[in-house]
Tab-separated table of C-alpha atoms and ligand atoms in Angstrom:
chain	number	residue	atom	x	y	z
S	193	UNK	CA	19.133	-25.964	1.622
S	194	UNK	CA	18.392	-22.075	0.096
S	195	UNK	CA	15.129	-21.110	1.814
S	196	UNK	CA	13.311	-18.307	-0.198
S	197	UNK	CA	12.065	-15.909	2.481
S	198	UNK	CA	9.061	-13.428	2.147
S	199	UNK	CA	8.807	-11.534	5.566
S	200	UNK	CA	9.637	-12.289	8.991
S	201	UNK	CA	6.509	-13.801	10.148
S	202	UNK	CA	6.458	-16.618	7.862
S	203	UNK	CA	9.859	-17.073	8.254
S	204	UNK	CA	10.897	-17.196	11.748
S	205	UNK	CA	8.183	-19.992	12.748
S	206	UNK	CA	9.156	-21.656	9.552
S	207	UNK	CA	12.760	-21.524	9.882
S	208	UNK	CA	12.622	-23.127	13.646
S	209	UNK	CA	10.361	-26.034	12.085
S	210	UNK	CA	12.687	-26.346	8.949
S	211	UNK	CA	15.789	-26.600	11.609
S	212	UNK	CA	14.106	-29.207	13.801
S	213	UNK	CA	13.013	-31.342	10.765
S	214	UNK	CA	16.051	-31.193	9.173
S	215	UNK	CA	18.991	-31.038	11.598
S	216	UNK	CA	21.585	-32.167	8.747
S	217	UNK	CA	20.776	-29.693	6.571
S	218	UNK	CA	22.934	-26.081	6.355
S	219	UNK	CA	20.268	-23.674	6.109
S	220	UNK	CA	20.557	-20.507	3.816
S	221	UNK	CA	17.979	-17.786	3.616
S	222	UNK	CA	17.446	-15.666	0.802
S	223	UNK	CA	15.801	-12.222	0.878
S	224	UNK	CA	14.667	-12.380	-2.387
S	225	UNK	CA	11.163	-9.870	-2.649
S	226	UNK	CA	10.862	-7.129	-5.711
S	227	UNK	CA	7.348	-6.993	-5.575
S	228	UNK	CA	7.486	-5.266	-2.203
S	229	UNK	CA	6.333	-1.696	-2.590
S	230	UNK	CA	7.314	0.595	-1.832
S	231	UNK	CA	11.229	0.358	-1.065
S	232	UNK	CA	10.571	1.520	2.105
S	233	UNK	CA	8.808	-1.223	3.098
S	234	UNK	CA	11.058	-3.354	1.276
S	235	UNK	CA	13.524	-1.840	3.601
S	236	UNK	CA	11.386	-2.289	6.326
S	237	UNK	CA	10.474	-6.060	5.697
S	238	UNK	CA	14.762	-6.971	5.346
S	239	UNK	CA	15.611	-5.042	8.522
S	240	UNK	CA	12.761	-7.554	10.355
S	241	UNK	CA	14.210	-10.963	8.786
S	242	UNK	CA	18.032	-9.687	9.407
S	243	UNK	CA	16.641	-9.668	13.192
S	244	UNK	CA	15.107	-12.596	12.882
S	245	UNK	CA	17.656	-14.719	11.073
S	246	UNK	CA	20.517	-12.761	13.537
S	247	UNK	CA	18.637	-14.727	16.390
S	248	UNK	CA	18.650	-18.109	14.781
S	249	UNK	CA	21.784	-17.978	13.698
S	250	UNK	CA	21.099	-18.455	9.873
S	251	UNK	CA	23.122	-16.861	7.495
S	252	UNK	CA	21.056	-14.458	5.091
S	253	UNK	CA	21.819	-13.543	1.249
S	254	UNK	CA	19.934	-9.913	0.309
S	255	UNK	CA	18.878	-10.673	-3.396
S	256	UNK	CA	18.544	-7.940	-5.672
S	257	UNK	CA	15.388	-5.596	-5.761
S	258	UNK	CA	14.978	-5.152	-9.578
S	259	UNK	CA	11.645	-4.015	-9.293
S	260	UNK	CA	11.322	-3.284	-13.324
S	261	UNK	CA	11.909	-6.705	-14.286
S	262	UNK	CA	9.047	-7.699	-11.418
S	263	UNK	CA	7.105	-5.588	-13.041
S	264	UNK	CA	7.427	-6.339	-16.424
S	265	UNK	CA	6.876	-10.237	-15.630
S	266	UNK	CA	3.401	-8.831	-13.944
S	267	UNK	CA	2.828	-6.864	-16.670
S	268	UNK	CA	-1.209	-7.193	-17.860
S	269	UNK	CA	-1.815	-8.889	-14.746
S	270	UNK	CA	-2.309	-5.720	-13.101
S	271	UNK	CA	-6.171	-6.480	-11.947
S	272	UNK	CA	-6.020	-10.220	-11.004
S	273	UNK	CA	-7.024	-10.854	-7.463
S	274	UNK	CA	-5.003	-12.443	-4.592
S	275	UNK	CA	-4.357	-15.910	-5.435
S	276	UNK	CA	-5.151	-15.284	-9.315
S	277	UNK	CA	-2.636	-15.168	-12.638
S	278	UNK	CA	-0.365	-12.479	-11.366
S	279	UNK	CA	0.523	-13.956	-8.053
S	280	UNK	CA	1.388	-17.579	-10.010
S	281	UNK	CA	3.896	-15.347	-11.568
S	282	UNK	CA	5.094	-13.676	-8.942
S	283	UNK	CA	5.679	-17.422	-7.163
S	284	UNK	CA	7.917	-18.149	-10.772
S	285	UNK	CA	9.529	-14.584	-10.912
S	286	UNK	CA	10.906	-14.907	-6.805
S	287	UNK	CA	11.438	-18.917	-6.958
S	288	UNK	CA	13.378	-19.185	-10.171
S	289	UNK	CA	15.813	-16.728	-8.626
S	290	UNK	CA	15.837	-18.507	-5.904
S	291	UNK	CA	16.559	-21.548	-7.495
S	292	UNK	CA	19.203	-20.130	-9.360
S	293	UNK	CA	20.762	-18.480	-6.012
S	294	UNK	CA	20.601	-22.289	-4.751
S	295	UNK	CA	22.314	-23.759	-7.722
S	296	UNK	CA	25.070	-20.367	-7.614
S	297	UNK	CA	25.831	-21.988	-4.036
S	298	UNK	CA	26.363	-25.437	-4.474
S	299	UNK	CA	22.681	-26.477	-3.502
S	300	UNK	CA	20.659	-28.462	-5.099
S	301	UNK	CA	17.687	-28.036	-2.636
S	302	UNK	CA	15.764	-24.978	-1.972
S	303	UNK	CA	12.409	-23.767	-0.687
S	304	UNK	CA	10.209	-20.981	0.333
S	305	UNK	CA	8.125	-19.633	3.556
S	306	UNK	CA	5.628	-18.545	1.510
S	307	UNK	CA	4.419	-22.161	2.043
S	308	UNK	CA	3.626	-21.383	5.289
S	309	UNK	CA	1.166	-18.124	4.377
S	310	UNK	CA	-2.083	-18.571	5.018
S	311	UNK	CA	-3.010	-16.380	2.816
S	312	UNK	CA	-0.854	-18.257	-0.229
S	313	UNK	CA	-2.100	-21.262	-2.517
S	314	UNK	CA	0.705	-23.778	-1.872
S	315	UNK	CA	-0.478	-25.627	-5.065
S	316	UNK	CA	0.403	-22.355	-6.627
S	317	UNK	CA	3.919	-22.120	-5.127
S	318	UNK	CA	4.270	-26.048	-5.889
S	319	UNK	CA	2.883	-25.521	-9.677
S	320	UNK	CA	5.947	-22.838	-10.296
S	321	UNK	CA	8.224	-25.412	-8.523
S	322	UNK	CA	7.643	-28.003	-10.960
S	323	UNK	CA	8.105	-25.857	-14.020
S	324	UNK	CA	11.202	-24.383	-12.330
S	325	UNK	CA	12.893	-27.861	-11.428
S	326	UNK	CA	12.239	-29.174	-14.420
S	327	UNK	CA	13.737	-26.514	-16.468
S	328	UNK	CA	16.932	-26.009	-14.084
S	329	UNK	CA	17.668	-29.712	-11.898
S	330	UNK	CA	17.474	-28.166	-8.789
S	331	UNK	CA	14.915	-29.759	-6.095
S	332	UNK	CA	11.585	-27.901	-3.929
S	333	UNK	CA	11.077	-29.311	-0.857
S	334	UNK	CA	7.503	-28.908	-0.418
S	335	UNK	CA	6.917	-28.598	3.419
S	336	UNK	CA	3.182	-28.135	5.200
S	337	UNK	CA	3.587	-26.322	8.462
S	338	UNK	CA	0.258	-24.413	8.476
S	339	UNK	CA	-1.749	-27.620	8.946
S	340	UNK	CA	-1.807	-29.774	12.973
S	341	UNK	CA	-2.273	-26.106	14.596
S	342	UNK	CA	1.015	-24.922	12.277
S	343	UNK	CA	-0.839	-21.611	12.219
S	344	UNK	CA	-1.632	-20.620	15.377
S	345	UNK	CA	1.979	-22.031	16.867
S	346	UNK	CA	2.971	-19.183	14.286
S	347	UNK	CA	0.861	-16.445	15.029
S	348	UNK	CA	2.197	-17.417	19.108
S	349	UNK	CA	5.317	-17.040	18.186
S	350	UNK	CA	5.310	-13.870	16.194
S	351	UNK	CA	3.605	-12.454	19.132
S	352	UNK	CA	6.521	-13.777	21.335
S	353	UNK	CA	9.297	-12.781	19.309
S	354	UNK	CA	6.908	-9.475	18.707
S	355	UNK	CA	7.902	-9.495	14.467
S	356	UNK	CA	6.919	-6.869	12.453
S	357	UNK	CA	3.284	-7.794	11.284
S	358	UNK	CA	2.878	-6.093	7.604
S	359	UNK	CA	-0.815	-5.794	6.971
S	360	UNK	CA	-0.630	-6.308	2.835
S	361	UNK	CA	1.011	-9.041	0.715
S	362	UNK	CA	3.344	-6.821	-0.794
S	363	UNK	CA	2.651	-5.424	-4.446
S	364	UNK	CA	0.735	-2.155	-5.386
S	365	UNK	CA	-1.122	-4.027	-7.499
S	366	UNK	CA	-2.509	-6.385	-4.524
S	367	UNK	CA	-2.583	-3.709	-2.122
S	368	UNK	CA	-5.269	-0.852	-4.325
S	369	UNK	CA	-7.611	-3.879	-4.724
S	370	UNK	CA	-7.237	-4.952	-0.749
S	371	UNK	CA	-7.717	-1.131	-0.218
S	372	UNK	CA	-10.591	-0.670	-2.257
S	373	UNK	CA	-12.785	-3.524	-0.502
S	374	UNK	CA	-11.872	-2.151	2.764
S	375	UNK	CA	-12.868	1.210	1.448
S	376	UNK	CA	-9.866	2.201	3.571
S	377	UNK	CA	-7.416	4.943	2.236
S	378	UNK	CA	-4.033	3.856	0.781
S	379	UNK	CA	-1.761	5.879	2.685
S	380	UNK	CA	1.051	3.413	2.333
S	381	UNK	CA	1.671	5.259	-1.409
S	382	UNK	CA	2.014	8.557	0.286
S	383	UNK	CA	5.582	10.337	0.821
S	384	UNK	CA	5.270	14.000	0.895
S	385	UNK	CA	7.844	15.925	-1.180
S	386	UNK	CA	9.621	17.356	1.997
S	387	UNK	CA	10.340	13.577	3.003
S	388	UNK	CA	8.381	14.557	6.387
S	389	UNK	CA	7.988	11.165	8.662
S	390	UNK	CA	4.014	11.372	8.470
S	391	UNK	CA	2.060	10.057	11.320
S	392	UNK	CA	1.998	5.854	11.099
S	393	UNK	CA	3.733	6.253	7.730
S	394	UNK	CA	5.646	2.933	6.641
S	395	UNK	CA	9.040	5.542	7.018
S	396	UNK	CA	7.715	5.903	11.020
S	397	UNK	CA	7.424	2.359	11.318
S	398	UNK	CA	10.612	1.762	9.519
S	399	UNK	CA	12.403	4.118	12.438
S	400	UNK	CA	10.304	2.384	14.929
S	401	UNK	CA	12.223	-0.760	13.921
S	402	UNK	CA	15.365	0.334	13.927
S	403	UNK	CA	15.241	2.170	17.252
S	404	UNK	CA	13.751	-1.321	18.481
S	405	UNK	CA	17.233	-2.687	17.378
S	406	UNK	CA	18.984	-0.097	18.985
S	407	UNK	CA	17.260	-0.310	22.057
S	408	UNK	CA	18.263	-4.616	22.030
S	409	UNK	CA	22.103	-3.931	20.991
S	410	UNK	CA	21.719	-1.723	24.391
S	411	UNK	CA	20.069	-4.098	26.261
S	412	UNK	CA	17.177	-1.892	27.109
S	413	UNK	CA	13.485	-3.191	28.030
S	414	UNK	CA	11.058	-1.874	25.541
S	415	UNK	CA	7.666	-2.662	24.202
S	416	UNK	CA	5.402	-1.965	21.488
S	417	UNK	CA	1.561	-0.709	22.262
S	418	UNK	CA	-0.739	0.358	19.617
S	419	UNK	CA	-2.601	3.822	20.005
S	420	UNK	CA	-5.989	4.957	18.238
S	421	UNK	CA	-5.194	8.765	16.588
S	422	UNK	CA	-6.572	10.938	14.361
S	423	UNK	CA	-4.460	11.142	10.645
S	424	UNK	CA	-4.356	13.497	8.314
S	425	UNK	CA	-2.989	13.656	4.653
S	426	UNK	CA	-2.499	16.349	2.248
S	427	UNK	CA	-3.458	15.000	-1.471
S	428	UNK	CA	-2.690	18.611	-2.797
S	429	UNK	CA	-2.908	22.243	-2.316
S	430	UNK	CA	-1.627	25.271	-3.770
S	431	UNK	CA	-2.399	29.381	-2.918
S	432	UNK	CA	-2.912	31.843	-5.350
S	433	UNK	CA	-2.247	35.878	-5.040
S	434	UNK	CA	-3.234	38.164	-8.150
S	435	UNK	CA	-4.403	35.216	-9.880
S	436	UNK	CA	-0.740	33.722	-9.729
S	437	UNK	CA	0.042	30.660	-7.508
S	438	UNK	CA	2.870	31.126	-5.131
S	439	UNK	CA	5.455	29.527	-2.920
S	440	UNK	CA	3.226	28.762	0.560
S	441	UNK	CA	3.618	25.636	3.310
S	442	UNK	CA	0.311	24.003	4.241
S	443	UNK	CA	0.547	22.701	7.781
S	444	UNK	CA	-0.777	19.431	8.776
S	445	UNK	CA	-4.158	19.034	9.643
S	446	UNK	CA	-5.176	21.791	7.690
S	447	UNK	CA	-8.841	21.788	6.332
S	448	UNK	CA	-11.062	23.448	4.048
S	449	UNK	CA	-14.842	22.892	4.499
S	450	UNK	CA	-14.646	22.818	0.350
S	451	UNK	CA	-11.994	22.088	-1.530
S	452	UNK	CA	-11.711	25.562	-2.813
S	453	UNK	CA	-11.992	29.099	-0.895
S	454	UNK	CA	-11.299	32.242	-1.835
S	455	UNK	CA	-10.615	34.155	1.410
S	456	UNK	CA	-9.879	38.005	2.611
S	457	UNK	CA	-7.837	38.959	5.406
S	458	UNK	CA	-9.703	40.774	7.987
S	459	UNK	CA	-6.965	41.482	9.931
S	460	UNK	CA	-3.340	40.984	11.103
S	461	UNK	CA	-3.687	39.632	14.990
S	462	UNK	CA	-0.056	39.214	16.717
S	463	UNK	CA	1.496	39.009	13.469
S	464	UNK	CA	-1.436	35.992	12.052
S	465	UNK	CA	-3.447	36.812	9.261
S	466	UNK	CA	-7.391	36.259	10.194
S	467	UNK	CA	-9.084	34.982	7.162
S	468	UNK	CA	-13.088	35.897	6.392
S	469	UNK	CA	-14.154	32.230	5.702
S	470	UNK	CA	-13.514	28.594	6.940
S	471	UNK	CA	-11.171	29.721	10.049
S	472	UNK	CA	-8.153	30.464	7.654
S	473	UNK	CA	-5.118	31.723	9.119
S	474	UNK	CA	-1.838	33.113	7.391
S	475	UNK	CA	1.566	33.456	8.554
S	476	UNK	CA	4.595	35.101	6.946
S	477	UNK	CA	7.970	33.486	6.637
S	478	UNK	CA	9.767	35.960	9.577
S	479	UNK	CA	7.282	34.573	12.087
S	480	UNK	CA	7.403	31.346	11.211
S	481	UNK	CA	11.169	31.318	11.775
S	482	UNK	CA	10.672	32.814	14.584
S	483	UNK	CA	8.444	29.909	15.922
S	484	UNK	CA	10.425	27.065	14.939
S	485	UNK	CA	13.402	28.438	15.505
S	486	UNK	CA	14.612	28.081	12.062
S	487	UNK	CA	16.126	30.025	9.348
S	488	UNK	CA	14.366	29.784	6.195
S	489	UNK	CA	15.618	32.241	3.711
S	490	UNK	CA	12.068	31.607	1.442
S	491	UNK	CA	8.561	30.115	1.389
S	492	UNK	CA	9.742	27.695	-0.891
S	493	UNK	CA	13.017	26.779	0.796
S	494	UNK	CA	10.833	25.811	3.775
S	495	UNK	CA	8.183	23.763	1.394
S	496	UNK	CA	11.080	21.722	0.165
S	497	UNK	CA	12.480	20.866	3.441
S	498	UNK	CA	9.421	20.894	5.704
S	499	UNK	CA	8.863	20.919	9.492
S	500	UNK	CA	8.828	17.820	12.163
S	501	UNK	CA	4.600	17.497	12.249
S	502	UNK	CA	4.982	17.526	15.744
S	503	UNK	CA	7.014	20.513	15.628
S	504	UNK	CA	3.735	21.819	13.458
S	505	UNK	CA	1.577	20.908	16.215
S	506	UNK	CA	3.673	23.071	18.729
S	507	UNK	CA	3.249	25.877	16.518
S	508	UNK	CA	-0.495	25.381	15.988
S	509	UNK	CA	-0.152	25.684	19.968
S	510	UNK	CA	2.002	28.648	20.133
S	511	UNK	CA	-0.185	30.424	18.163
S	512	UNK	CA	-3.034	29.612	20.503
S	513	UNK	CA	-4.942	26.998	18.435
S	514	UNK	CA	-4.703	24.149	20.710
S	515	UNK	CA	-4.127	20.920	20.133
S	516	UNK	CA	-7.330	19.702	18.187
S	517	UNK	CA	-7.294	22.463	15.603
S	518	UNK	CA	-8.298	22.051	11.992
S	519	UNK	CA	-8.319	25.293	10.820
S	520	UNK	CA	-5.819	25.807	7.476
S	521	UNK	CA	-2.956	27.233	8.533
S	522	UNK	CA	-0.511	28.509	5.789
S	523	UNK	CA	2.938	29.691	5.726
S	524	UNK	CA	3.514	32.783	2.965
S	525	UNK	CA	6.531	34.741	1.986
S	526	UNK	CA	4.273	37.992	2.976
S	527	UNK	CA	0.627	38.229	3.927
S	528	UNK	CA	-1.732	39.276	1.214
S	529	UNK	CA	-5.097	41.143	1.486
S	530	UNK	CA	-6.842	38.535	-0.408
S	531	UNK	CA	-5.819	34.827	-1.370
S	532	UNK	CA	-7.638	31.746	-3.221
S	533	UNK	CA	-6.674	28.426	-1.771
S	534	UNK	CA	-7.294	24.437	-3.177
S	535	UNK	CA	-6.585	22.202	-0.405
S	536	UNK	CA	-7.667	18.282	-0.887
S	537	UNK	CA	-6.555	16.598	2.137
S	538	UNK	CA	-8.055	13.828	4.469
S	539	UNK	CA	-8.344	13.127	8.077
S	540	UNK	CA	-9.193	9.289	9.094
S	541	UNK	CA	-8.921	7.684	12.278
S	542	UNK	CA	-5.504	5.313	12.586
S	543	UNK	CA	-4.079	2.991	14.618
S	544	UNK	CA	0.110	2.982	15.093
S	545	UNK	CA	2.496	1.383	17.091
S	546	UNK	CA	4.701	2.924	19.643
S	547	UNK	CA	7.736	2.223	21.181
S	548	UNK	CA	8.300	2.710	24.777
S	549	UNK	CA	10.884	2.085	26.957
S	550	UNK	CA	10.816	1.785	31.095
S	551	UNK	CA	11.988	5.429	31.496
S	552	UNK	CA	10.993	7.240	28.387
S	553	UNK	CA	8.770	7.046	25.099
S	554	UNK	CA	10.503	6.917	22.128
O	613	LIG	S1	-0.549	-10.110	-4.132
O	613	LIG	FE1	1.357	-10.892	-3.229
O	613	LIG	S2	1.807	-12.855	-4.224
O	613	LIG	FE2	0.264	-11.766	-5.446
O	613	LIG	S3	1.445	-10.651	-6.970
O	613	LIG	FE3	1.157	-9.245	-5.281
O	613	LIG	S4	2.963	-9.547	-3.990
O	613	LIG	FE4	2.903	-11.273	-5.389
């Protein structure tokens, strides 16, 4: 039997069950998910079932992750809630391929672990069954492993086998409207240009994961904890000299009071330019590579590669700050008497996961 599988949650619990209820059958799981997104988390979704499925011993296909054609078959559906029009076709888009994939193999029976989402309508998933059987021969095996305590067996052994718990469906679409009730900042759609590994970004989590496998192919204790922080984002931000905008690096946690300032420099302290208004402070490129220790021929060499944000923080430090500044901090090719910055950027409070081991933190 091909079992469609969403995410590593569903499918683990629903896997074991499948495998006890069905000891004849050869099981085959299918990653088959384009509506994830972004790819990272795609990326970050597969890694958890190839974990998952490596423990069970169940072989696992990777379908493909044509995201266009996802989103064309979505297309209009764009503001339909969960459980509405566009996640019916989502159900027909992932289970026809994965009744096709079935067929491919030899199989003539298939089904998914969406079934056993609370948060999916099985008469859905059994509604784009029908249509799909009909149309191709194969056979859905409609299983009910949420009901008789199904669910909280589930959520036990998530916890046990300690799966990667993704906190939205998967789609954009499903994941702005989940965002906007919460009034909660999407951060998941945020990858700065430098491809910095922001704070409790899904790229963090995604190196979380894979250091977790690491740590298990070396046989080393580890666990996850969650910790509270402070996160920041920059939206956008740009400096202009003379009325021209030009190369500059905005650290993290940088802050205007306004979105807007235009700012003079009182005066140079230690090589940091003091700025009149909302605690601005300017560094040129020389001392900059001085404090990270890099070699940055330009401004805008640095903006397209970036710095570690905790390598930011040390700086912040270095330069006397301390660890709970705010103040705008900004990285120019020379220091200029007078400047005119636009800085939109948030700070929210956040909760990540973090991997430690016995001797160290990772
Ligand atoms: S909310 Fe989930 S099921 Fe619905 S369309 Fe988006 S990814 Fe598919």
């Amino acid at each position: 039997m091909l079992v469609h599988i969403c995410c590593s949650v569903d499918s683990h619990f629903f896997l074991q069950r499948l495998r006890r209820e069905f000891p004849e059958e050869r099981l085959i799981a299918f990653f088959y998910d384009p509506n994830i997104h972004p790819y990272s988390e795609y990326r970050l979704r597969l890694l958890d079932v190839q974990r998952s499925c490596k423990r069970l011993g169940i072989p696992l296909i990777e379908g493909e992750y044509d995201y266009e054609s996802w989103l064309q078959a979505v297309r209009g559906l764009e503001h339909e809630p969960e459980k509405g029009k566009r996640c019916q076709v989502c159900f027909d888009h992932r289970l026809q391929e994965a009744a096709r994939q079935a067929k491919a193999l030899g199989e003539r029976r298939y089904t998914t672990t969406l079934l056993v989402s609370p948060l999916k309508s099985q008469q859905q998933l059994q509604a784009s069954a029908r249509k799909i059987d009909r149309a191709l021969g194969t056979q859905f095996v409609f299983v009910d492993y949420r009901s008789g305590g199904g669910t909280q067996e589930q959520a036990r052994v998530s916890k046990q086998e300690r799966l990667y718990r993704q906190n939205y469906c998967g789609c954009f679409f499903g994941l702005a409207i989940q965002r906007a009730q919460q009034e909660r900042f999407m951060d998941e759609m945020i990858e700065p240009i430098t491809h910095q590994v922001l704070p409790n970004s899904i790229e963090e989590r995604l190196q979380l994961y894979q250091r977790r496998l690491d740590l298990e192919e070396e046989g080393i204790e580890y666990t996850i904890l969650r910790q509270r922080l402070l996160n920041y984002r920059l939206l956008q931000g740009w400096v202009r000299v003379q009325g021209e905008v030009v190369p500059s690096y905005i650290f993290t946690y940088s802050l205007l009071r306004h979105k807007r300032a235009k700012v003079r420099i009182e005066e140079i302290v230690d090589g940091v330019g003091i700025g009149n208004r909302d605690e601005v402070r300017v560094i040129d490129l020389n001392l900059l590579n001085f404090l990270a220790r890099s070699n940055f021929s330009s401004t805008k060499e640095l903006y397209f590669k970036g710095l570690l944000p905790q390598e930011e923080t040390r700086i912040r430090q270095e330069l006397g700050l301390g660890c709970y500044d705010l103040s705008p901090l900004i990285v120019l090719d020379k220091i200029p008497t007078k400047l005119e910055i636009y800085l939109d950027a948030i700070t929210y409070t956040d909760v990540r996961e973090k991997l430690l081991t016995r001797k160290s933190d990772a």
